Each structure stands twice: as C-alpha cells, then as structure tokens.
Coordinates of C-alpha atoms and ligand atoms in Angstrom, one line a residue:
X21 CA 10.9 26.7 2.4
X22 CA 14.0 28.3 0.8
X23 CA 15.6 26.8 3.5
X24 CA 15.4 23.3 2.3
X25 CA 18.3 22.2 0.0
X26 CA 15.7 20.2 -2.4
X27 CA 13.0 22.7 -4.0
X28 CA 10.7 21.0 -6.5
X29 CA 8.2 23.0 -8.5
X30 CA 5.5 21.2 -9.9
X31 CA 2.0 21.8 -11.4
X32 CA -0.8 21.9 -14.7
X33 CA 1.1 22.3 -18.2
X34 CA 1.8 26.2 -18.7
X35 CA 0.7 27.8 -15.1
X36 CA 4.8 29.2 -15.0
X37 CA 7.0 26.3 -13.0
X38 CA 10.0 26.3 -15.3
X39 CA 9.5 30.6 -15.0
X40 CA 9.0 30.2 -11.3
X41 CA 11.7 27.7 -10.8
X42 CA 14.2 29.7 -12.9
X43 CA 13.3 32.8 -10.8
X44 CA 13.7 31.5 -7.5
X45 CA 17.3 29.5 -8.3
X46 CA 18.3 32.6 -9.7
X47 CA 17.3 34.2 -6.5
X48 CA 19.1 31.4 -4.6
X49 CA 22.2 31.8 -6.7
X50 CA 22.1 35.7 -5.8
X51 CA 22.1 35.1 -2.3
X52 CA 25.5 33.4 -2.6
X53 CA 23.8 30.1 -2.3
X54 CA 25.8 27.3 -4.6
X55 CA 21.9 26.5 -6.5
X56 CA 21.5 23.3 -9.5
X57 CA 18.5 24.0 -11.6
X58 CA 17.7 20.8 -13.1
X59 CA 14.8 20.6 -16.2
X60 CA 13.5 17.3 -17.5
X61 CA 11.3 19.2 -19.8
X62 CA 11.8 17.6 -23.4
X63 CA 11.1 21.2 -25.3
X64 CA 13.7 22.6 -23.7
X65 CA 12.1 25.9 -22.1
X66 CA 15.1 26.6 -19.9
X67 CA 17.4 27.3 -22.1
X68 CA 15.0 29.0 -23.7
X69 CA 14.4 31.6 -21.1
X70 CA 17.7 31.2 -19.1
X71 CA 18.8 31.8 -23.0
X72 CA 21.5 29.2 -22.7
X73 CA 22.3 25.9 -24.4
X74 CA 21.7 23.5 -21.6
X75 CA 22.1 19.5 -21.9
X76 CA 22.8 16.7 -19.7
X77 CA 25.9 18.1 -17.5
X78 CA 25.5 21.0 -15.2
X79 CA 26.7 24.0 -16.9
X80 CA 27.2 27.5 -15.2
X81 CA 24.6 30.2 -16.4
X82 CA 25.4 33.5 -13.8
X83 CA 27.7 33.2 -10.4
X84 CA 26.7 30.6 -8.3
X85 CA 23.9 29.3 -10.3
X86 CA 24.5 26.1 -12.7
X87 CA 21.5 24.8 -15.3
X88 CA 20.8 20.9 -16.8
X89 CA 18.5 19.7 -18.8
X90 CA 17.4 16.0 -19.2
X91 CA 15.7 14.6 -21.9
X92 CA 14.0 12.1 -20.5
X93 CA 13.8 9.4 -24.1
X94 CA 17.4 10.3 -24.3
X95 CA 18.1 9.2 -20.7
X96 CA 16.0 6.1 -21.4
X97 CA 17.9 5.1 -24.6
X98 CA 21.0 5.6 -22.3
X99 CA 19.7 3.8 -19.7
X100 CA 18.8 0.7 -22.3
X101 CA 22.0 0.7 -23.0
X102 CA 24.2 0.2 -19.9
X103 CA 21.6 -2.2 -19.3
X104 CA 22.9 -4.5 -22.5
X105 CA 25.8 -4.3 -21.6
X106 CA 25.5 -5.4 -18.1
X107 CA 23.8 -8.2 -19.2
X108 CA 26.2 -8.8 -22.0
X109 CA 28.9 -9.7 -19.1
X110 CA 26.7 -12.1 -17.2
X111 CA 24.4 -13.9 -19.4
X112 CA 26.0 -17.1 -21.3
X113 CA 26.1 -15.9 -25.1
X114 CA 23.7 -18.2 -26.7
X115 CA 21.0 -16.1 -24.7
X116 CA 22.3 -12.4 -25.2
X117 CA 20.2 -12.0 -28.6
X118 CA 16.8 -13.5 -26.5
X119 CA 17.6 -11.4 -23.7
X120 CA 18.0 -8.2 -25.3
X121 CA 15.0 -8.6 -27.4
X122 CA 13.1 -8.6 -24.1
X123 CA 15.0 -4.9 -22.9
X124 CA 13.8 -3.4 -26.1
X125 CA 10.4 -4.9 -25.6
X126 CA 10.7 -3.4 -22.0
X127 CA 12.2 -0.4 -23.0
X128 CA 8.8 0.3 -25.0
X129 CA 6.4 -0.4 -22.1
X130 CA 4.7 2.0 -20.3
X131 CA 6.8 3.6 -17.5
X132 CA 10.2 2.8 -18.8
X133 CA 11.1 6.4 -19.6
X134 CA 9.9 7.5 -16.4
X135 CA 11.7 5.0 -14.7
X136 CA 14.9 5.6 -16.6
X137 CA 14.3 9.3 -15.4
X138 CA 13.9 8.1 -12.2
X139 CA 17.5 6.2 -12.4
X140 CA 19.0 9.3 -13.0
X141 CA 17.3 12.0 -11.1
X142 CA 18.6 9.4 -8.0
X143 CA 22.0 9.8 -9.4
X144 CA 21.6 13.7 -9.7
X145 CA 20.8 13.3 -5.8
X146 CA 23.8 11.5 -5.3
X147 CA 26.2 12.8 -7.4
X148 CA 26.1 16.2 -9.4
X149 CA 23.4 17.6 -6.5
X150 CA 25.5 17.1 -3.6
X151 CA 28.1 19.6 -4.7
X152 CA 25.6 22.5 -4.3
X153 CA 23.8 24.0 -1.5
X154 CA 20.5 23.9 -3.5
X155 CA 18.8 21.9 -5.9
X156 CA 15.5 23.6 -8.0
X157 CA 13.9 20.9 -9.9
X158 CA 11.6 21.8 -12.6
X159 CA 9.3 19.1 -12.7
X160 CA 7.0 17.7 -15.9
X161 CA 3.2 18.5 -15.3
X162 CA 1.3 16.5 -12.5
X163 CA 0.7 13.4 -13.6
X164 CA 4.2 12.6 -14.4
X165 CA 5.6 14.2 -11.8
X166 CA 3.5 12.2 -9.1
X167 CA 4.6 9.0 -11.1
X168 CA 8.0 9.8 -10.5
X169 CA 8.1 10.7 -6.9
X170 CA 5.9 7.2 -6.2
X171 CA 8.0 5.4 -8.0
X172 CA 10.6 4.6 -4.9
X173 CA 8.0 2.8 -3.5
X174 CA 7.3 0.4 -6.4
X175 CA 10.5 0.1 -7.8
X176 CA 11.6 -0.9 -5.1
X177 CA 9.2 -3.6 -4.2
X178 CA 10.2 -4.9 -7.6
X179 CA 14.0 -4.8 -7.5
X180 CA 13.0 -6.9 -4.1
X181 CA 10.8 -9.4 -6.4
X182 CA 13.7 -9.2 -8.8
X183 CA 16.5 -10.0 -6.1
X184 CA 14.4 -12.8 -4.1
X185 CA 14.2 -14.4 -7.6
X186 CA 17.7 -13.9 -8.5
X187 CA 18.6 -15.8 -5.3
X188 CA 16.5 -18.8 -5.6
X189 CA 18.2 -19.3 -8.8
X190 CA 21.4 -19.1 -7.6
X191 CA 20.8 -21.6 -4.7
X192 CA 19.4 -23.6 -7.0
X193 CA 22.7 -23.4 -8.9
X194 CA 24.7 -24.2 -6.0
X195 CA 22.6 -27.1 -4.6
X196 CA 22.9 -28.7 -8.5
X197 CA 26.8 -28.5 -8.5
X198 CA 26.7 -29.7 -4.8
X199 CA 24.6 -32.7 -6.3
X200 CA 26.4 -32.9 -9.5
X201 CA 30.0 -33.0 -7.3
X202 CA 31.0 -30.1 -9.8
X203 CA 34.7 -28.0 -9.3
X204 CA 35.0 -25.3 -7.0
X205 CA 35.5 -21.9 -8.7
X206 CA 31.7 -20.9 -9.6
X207 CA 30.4 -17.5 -7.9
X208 CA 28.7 -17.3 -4.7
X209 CA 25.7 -15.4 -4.8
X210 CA 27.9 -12.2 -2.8
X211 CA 29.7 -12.4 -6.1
X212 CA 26.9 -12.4 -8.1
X213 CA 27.2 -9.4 -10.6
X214 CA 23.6 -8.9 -11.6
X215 CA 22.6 -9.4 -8.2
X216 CA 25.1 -6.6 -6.5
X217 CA 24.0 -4.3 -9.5
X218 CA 20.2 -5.0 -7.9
X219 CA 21.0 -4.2 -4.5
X220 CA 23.3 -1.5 -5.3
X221 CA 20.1 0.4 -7.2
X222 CA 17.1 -0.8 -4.6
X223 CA 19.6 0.5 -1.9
X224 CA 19.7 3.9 -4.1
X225 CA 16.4 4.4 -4.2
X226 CA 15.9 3.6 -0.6
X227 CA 17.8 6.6 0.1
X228 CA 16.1 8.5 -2.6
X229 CA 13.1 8.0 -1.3
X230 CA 14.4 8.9 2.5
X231 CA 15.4 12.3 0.8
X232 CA 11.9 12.6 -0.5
X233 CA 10.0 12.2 2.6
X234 CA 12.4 14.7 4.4
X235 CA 10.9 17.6 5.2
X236 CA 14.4 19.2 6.7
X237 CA 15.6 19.0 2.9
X238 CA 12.7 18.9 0.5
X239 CA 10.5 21.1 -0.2
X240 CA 7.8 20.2 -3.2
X241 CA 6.0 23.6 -4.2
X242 CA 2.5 23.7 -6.8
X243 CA 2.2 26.3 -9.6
X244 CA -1.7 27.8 -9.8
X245 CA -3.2 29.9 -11.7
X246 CA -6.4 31.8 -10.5
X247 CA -8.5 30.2 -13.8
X248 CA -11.2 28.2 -14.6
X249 CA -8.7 25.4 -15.3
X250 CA -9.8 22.7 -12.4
X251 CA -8.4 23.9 -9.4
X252 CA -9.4 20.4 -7.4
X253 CA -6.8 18.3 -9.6
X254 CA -3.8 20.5 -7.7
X255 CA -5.5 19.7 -4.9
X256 CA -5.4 16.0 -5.3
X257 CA -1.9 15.9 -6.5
X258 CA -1.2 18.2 -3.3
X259 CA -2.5 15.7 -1.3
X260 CA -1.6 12.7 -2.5
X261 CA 2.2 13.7 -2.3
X262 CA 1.3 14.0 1.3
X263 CA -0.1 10.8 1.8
X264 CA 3.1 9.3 0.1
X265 CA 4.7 11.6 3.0
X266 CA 6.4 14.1 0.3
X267 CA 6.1 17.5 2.2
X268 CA 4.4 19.9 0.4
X269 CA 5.2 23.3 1.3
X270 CA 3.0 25.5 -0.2
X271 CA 1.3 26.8 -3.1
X272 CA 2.6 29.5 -6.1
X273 CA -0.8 31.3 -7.0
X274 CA 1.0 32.9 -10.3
X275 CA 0.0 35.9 -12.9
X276 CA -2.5 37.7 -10.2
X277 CA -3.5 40.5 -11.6
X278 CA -1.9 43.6 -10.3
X279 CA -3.5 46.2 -7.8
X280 CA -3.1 49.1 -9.5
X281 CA -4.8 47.7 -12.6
X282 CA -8.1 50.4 -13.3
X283 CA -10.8 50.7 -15.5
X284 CA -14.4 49.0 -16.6
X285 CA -12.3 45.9 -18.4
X286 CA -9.9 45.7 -15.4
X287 CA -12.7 45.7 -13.0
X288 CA -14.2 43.2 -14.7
X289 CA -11.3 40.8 -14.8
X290 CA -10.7 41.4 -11.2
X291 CA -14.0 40.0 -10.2
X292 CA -13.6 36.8 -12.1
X293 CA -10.3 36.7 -10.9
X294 CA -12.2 37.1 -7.0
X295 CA -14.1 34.2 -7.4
X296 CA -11.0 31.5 -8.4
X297 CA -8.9 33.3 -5.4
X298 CA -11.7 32.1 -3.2
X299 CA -11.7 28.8 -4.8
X300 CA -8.1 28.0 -4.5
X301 CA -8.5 29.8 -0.6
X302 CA -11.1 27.3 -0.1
X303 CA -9.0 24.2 -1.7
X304 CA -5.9 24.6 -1.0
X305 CA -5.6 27.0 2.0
X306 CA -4.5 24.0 4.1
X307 CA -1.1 25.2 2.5
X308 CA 0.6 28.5 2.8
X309 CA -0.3 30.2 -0.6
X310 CA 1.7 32.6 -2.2
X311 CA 0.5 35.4 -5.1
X312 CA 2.7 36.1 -7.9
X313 CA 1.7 38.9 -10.0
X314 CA 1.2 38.9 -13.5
X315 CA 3.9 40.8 -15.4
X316 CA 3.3 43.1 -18.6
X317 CA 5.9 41.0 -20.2
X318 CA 7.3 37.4 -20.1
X319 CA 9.8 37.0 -17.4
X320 CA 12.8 35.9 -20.1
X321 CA 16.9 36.2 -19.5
X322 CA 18.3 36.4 -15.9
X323 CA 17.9 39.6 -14.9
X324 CA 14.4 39.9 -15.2
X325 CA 13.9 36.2 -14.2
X326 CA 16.2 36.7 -10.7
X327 CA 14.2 40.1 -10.4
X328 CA 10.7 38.4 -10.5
X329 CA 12.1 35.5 -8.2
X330 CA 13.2 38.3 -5.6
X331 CA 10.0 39.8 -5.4
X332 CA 7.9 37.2 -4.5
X333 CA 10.2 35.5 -2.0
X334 CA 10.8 38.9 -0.5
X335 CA 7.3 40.3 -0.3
X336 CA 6.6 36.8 1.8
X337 CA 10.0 37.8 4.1
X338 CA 11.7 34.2 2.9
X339 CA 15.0 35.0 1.7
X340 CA 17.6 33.5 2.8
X341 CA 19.9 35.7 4.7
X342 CA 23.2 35.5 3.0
X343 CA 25.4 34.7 5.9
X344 CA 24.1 32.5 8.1
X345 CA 23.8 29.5 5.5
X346 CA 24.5 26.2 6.2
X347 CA 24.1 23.5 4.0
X348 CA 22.9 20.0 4.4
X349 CA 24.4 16.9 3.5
X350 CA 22.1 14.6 1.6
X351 CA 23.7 11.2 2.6
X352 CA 23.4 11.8 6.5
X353 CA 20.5 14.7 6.5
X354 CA 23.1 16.4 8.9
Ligands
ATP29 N1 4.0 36.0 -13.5 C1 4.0 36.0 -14.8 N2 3.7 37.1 -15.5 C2 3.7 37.0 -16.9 N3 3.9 36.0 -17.6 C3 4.2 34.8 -17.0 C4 4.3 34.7 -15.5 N4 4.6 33.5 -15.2 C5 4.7 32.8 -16.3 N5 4.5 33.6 -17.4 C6 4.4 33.2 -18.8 O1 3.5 32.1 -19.0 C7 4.0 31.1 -19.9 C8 4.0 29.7 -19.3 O2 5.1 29.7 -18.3 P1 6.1 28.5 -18.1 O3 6.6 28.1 -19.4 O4 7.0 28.9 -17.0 O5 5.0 27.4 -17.6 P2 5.2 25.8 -17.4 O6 4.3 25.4 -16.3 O7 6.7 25.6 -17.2 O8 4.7 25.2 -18.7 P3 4.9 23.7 -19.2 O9 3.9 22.9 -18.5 O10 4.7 23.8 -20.7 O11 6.3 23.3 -18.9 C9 5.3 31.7 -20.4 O12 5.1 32.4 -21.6 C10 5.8 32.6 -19.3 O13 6.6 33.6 -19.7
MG30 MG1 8.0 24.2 -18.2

C-alpha cells in the first residue's frame, strides 16, 4: 500500500484520518520519500496538529515532507471567478451581466463546491503532486469524499453534453454566415475559446479519473473505529469505491485498546471492544485490516505523529525500504 504514490485516507467524522494521514506522510517523509499531505478540511486540523500555518501552496513542515490545505468555499469562489472572466472574453457584452447572474446562481447549487474542489484536486494531480514521490490526501468524511471521487464520471458526461452543444451552435454559426455570404475572419470551431477550455478540463479529468482507478498508484485507505457507530456505512462506502473501480486497499481499525490494559473497568471495555472487532472482521475482512492502538494522549506535533505513523506501518512489515524507491510518473503510470 505504501508503495502506491497516491494514499487517500478517508472515513466517518472523528475516527482519526487527518491523525492517521499526518502519521503515515510523516512516516513517508522519514523514509526519504519526497511525501505532499494535502487537507481539504475547512477547520483546519492539520495545521493544528502538524502545528503549522498551512494554506493553499505546499509549504515544507520537517525534511522531505510538505503540508496544504484547501478550503474548499474558498477554492469555489476562486473557481467562480476565473470562470467570469473566461466568459468575459467570449461572450458579446450585452450578455456578460445575464450570463454571470447564471454562475452565481450556479455557484450556489448543490455540488458546485465539490466540484470546484474537484477542479483543483485534478490540478494538484497534475501540477504541485507530480513533484513528489508521494501524495497523502486527507479526505472530508464519506459522503463527500465518495462524491468527489465519482465525480470524473459525471463531470465528464456533462462537459461532453456541454461540448456537443457548444458545437451545434457553432455549425450553426458557420452554416448562417455561409448562407448570409458573410466575410471570412470569424473562428472555426478549433479556435473556439470556450470550447478548447471544455476539452482541455474533460480531457483532465479523463486522466484524473485513469489515476483513480489505478491500482499501481492509488491507494484509498478507511479509518474505523471498534464502536457502536454503524460499522455497515464503511462498508458500503468501501464497496462502492470498488464498484466505481477505486482500489481500496485496506482498512485503519484505530484507538484499539491496548494489551496490557488490566483491571475490572479494563476488562469490561475489552469485551465490548470484542464484539465490534468481530463486527468489522465480519464486514469488512474482505480487506486487509489494520489495528492502531489507542494512545494515552493525542498524537499532536511531528514527532509524536511520525512516531505513531512508524508503529503501525512497521508492526504490519510495510515500510518502505529507503533505497530501493522508485517513483511513478502520474502522466504515463510508468
Ligand atoms: N490512535 C489514537 N489514540 C489516541 N487518540 C487518537 C488516536 N487517533 C486519533 N485520536 C484523536 O481522536 C480525535 C479525532 O481524530 P482526527 O481529528 O484525526 O479525526 P478525523 O477523522 O480527521 O476527524 P474529522 O472527521 O473531524 O476530520 C483527535 O483528538 C485525535 O487526536
Ligand atoms: Mg480531519
């Protein structure tokens, strides 16, 4: 699984993926492995426990490891933006106001921060994430997260819609001047800038999406936590990723209660604990699972974070070895 240059941790709200992800690219970074963790939670937890003051550009946080943090309405306004002003090129004047009352209507739909997020988590493929050897994503809870990684599909069958639509119009346009006998000089449909802006994104998240479904590069890991909290709705996500062919490669069973725990209260816990091992054994053992104990304190700052993050992988035997690292390219998967 370390293996895999894309590692995203995803999960239930509060079951420890921005801990676990923070641990592990800490652990990645110590292994001499070049290692992006990238956050789109908006209350900013990474910087809390990385204790740095992350934002929208990598910035470096120990030796070989680099932290970001995206705010997903800010990425949206951003995103809203560009958009006008795209538009504000191509679109004949009288129409701009019209047209850009319909982005802000779009802009507060459902979806549209996600997809904005989207926009730019493709770009953090593309661009900042290719100069590393390892990118740790840590993910928004479930829901969201699932959202996001389906969203190839349908944005893409919509920037198709979009495109199809685009070029009857400009057909249209050039069968009328044809007709109407009018100069020479207007664009061809190549030339079309709103068009080549359409392509240029489906094409993006073609690729994306090919990165997603990779299981030589990604790796999509589930937080649990042996609780009453429904185990079965991990389970679905887990398996829905699958069916949109995102590999899942195994489960985080975190804050197991340690071993040498003793006592009537301790007992106790233990056998409540038992029964929800079983449960998760028994919903999602089609996956490897992994236990993470619980720790007397919150894993905060990098050296306890990188410390956790080596004990799990290395009780499991997955660390990387630290010379014979290759990394892959995300363009050619070679
Ligand atoms: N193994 C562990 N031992 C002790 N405490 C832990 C462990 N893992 C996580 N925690 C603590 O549990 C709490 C929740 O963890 P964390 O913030 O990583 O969860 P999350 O899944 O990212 O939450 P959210 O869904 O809100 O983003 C934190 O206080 C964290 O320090
Ligand atoms: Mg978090």
């Amino acid at each position: 699984m370390l293996s895999r240059r894309l590692l995203f941790f995803g999960g239930k709200g509060g079951v420890g993926k921005t801990t676990l992800a923070s641990a592990t690219a800490l652990t990645l970074a110590d292994r001499r492995l070049r290692t992006l963790l990238v956050s789109t939670d908006p209350a900013h937890s990474t910087s809390d426990i990385l204790r740095a003051d992350l934002g929208p550009e990598p910035i470096p946080v120990v030796a070989d490891c680099w932290a970001m943090e995206l705010d997903p309405e800010r990425e949206a306004d951003r995103y809203i933006a560009d958009v006008k002003d795209r538009i504000a090129e191509s679109v004949a004047p009288r129409l701009v106001a019209e047209v850009e009352r319909q982005i802000d209507i779009a802009r507060a739909s459902p979806g549209a921060t996600e997809a904005a997020l989207f926009e730019r988590f493709t770009r953090v493929l593309e661009q900042e994430g290719r100069e590393f050897d390892r990118v740790v994503f840590d993910t928004a809870p479930t829901g969201q997260t699932l959202q996001l990684l389906s969203l190839p599909e349908q944005m893409s069958a919509w920037v198709t819609g979009l495109i199809g639509r685009r070029r009857k119009l400009t057909a249209a346009g050039r069968m009328w001047r044809n007709v109407a006998g009018a100069a020479a000089g207007e664009a061809a449909s190549d030339d079309d800038p709103v068009l080549q802006a359409l392509e240029e994104r489906r094409a993006r998240f073609l690729r994306a999406r090919g990165v997603l479904v990779d299981a030589e590069q990604t790796a999509f890991v589930f937080v649990v936590l042996p609780e009453r909290l429904p185990i079965w709705e991990t389970a679905r996500a887990a398996q829905a990723l699958d069916k949109h062919g995102i590999p899942v490669a195994g489960i985080l069973v975190n804050q197991v209660l340690p071993d040498d725990l003793s006592g009537d209260f301790a007992d106790r816990r233990k056998a409540r604990e038992a029964k929800y091992l079983g449960k998760i054994q028994q919903d999602l053992g089609e996956w490897p699972l992994w236990r993470v104990p619980m720790r007397e304190e919150d894993p905060v700052g990098t050296d306890s974070l990188r410390e956790l993050g080596y004990s799990i992988w290395d009780a499991y035997g997955m660390l990387p070895n630290k010379t014979h690292e290759v990394s892959i390219d995300v363009k050619t998967g070679g």
